[in-house]
Structure formats: C-alpha cells, structure tokens
Tab-separated table of C-alpha atoms in Angstrom:
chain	number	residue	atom	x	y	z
A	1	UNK	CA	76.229	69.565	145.212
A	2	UNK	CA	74.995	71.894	142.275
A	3	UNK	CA	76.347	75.157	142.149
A	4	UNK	CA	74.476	78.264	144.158
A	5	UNK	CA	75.610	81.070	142.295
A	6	UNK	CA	73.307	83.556	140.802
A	7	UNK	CA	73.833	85.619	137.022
A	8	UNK	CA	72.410	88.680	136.666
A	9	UNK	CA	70.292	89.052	133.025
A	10	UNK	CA	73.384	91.157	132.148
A	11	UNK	CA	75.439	89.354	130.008
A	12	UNK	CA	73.106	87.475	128.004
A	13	UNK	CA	72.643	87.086	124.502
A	14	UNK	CA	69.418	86.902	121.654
A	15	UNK	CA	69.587	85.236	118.334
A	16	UNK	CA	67.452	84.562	115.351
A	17	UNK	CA	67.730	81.896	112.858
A	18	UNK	CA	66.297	80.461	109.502
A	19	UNK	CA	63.223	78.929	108.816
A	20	UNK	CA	62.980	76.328	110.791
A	21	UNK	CA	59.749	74.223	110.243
A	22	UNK	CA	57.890	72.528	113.362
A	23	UNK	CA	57.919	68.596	113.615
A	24	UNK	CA	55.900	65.649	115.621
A	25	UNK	CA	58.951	65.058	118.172
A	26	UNK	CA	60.401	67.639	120.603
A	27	UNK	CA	63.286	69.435	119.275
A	28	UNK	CA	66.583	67.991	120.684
A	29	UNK	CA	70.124	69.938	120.975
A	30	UNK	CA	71.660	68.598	117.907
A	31	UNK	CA	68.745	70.139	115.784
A	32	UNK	CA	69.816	73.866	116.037
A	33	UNK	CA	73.858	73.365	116.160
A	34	UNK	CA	74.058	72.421	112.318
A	35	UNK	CA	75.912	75.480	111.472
A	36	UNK	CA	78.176	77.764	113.747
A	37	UNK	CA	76.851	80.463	111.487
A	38	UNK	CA	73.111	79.552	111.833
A	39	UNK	CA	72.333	82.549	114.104
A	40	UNK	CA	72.115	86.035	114.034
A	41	UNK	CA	72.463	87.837	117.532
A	42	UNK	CA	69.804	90.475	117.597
A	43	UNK	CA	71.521	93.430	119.263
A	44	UNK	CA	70.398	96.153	122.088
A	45	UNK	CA	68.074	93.367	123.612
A	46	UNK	CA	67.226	95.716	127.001
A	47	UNK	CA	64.299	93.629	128.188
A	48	UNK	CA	64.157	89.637	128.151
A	49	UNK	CA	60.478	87.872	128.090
A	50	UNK	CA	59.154	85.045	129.748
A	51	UNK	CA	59.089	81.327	128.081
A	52	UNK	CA	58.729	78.160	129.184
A	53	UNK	CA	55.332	75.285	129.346
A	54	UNK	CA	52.446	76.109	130.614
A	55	UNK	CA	49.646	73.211	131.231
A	56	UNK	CA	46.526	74.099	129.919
A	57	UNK	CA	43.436	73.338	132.716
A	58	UNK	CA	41.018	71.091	132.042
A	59	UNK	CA	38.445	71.552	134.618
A	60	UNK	CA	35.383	69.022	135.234
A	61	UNK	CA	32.257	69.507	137.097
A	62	UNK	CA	30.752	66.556	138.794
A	63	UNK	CA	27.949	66.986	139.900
A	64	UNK	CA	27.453	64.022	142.328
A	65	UNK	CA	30.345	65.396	143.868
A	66	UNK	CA	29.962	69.264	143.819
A	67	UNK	CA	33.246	69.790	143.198
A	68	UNK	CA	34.848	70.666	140.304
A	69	UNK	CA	37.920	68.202	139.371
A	70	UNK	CA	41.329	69.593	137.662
A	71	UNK	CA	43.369	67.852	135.319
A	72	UNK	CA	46.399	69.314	133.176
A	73	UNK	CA	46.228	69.539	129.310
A	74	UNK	CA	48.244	70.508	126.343
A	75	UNK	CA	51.580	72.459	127.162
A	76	UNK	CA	52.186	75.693	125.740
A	77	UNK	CA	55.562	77.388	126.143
A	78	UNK	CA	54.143	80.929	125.545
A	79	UNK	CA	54.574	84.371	124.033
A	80	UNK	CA	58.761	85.893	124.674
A	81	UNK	CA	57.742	89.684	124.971
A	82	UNK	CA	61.445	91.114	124.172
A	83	UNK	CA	62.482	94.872	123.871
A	84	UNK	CA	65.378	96.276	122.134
A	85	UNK	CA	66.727	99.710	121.618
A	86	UNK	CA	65.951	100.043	118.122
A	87	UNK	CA	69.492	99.502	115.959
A	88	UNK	CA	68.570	100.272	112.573
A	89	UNK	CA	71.074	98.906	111.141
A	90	UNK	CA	71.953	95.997	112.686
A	91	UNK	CA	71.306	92.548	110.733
A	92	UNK	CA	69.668	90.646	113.868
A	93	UNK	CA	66.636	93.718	114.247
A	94	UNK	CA	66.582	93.599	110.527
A	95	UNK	CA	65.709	89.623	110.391
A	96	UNK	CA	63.133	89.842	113.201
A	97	UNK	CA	61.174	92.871	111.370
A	98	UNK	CA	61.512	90.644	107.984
A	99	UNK	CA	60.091	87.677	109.769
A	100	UNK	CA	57.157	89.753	111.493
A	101	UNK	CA	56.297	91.324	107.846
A	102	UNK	CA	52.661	90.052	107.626
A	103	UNK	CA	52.889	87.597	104.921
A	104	UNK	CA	55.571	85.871	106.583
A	105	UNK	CA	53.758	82.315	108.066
A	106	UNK	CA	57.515	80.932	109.263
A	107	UNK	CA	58.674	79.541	111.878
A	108	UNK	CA	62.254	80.504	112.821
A	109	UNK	CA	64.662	79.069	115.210
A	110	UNK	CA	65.845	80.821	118.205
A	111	UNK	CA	68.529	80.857	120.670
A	112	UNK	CA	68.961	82.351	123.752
A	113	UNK	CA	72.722	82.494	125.415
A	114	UNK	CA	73.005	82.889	128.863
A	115	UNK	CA	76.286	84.236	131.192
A	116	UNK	CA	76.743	81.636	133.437
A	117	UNK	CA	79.814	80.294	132.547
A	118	UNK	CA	82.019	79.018	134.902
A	119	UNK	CA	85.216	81.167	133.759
A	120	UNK	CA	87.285	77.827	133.842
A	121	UNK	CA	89.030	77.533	130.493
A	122	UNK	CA	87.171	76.176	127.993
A	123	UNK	CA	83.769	76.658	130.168
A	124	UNK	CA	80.579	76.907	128.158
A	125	UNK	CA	77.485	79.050	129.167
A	126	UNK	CA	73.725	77.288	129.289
A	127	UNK	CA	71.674	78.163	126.253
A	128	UNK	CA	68.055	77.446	125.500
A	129	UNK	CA	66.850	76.945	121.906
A	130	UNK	CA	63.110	76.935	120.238
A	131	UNK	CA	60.784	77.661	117.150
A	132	UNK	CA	58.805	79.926	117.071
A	133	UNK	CA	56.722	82.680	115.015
A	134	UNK	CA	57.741	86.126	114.950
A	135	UNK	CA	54.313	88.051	115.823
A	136	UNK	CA	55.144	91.820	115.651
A	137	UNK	CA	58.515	94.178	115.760
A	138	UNK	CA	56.994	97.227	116.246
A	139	UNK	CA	58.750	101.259	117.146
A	140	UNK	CA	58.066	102.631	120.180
A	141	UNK	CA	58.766	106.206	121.280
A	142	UNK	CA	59.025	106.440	125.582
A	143	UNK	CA	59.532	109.854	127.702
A	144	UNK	CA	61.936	112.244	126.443
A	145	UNK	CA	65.094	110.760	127.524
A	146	UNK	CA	64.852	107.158	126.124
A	147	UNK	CA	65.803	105.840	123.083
A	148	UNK	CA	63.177	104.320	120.871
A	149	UNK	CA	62.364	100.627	121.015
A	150	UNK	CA	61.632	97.690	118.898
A	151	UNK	CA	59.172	95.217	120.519
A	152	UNK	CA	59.156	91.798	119.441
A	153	UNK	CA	56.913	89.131	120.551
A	154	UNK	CA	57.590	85.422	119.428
A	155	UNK	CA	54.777	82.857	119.847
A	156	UNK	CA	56.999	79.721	120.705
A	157	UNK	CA	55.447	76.735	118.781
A	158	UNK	CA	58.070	74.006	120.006
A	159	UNK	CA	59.347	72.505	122.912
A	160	UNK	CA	62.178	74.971	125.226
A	161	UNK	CA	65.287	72.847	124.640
A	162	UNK	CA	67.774	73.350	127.709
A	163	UNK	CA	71.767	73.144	127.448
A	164	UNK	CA	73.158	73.013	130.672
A	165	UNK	CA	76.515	75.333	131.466
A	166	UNK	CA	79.697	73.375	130.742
C-alpha cells in the first residue's frame, strides 16, 4: 500500500537553470540531471504556484442534436505564479530577473524539490522538472510590516516531468 503521509509546503525547494531549448518529445528525467551543478536554488521562495496540464475544450454544437458535444484538446501545463521575499543579492533572484529582462526569448529549465523524503538513509525527496519562460520578476511593496517581494511568473512550455520520492 502507498504511503498516507502528508508534507507540508515547508521544506521545499525552487531552482533555475540554463537555457534549455524546447523539443518534439516530452522531456524525460535524464534530460535535466546532466550536471549536479545545473541549478541555481532561488532563495526566500514564500509562495509556491500552481502547474500541471490542463486540456484545452473543444466544444461542438450539433444542431440535430441540441446539445453541445465536449472533447479535450491540446494540454497546457500553465503559468507557476511564485513569490519570494526579495534577496538582492542572492544568485537564484538574480538569474530569474536576468531571464525576465525583456529581450530575453529563452526557455530555461526548472526544478522544483519537494520534502517528502522518507528520512531512511540514503532516502531521496520527489522532484518535478520543466521548461519554461520566465514572464516577469517584478518588486512589490505590501502593508507596513512585510518585506518586499519579487513575483515571478513562468509560462511552462514543456511537459511536468515527475520523480517519485526514493
């Protein structure tokens, strides 16, 4: 029976790679663990966005049939609204602002590291890894006593790819 236990968001981790161009096939694991070094964990990540597919709807009217018939379309694994107290100085914030600059067209690949680990020795957490474009890292003030942010959308152009915990 699979495990039952539940992870709080605590705990997990947000990282930014190169370029990373998109391709025909879904991305597979062994196409982001090239190099140990690859990623750059993007620090004070306080608010984790949605990703995942999404079907598009086709919807078709028949009219001999008054009823309108449903079909699913082309998948789209969506927009990963993040927030993070701004760090100025750290590299991972700096990468994401340099990939949002405007005349930046990359993709970049991503990694997210999650904190369900078993705790048996030499356990391994699940991580999920895509491409995607870096749309905007903007500032943003809050009431007085909050720190200043740095939004960051990415528009995921790949497949998620899934790496179950060890």
């Amino acid at each position: 029976m699979a495990g039952t236990d539940l992870y709080p968001v605590a705990g997990c981790k947000f990282y930014i790679g190169g370029i990373t161009p998109t391709q025909i096939d879904d991305f597979i694991e062994s196409d982001f663990v090239t190099s140990p070094d690859q990623f750059v964990e993007v620090d004070g990540w306080s608010q984790m966005g949605a990703f995942g597919d999404t079907a598009a709807l086709i919807s078709t009217q028949l009219i001999n049939r008054g009823r309108d018939i449903k079909q699913k379309g082309t998948t789209n694994a969506g927009s990963m609204q993040n927030v993070f107290a701004e760090i100025s100085e750290d590299e991972g914030q700096i990468a994401l602002i340099a990939a949002a600059q405007g005349d930046n067209k990359s993709n970049y690949a991503f990694k997210v590291l999650f904190n369900d680990a078993s705790g048996a020795s030499g356990s391994e957490p699940s991580v999920a890894y895509f491409v995607g474009l870096v749309m905007n890292a903007s500032s943003a003030g809050g009431a007085a006593n909050t720190v200043r942010n740095l939004n960051a959308t990415i528009e995921i152009n790949s497949n998620v790819v899934k790496v179950a915990a060890t």
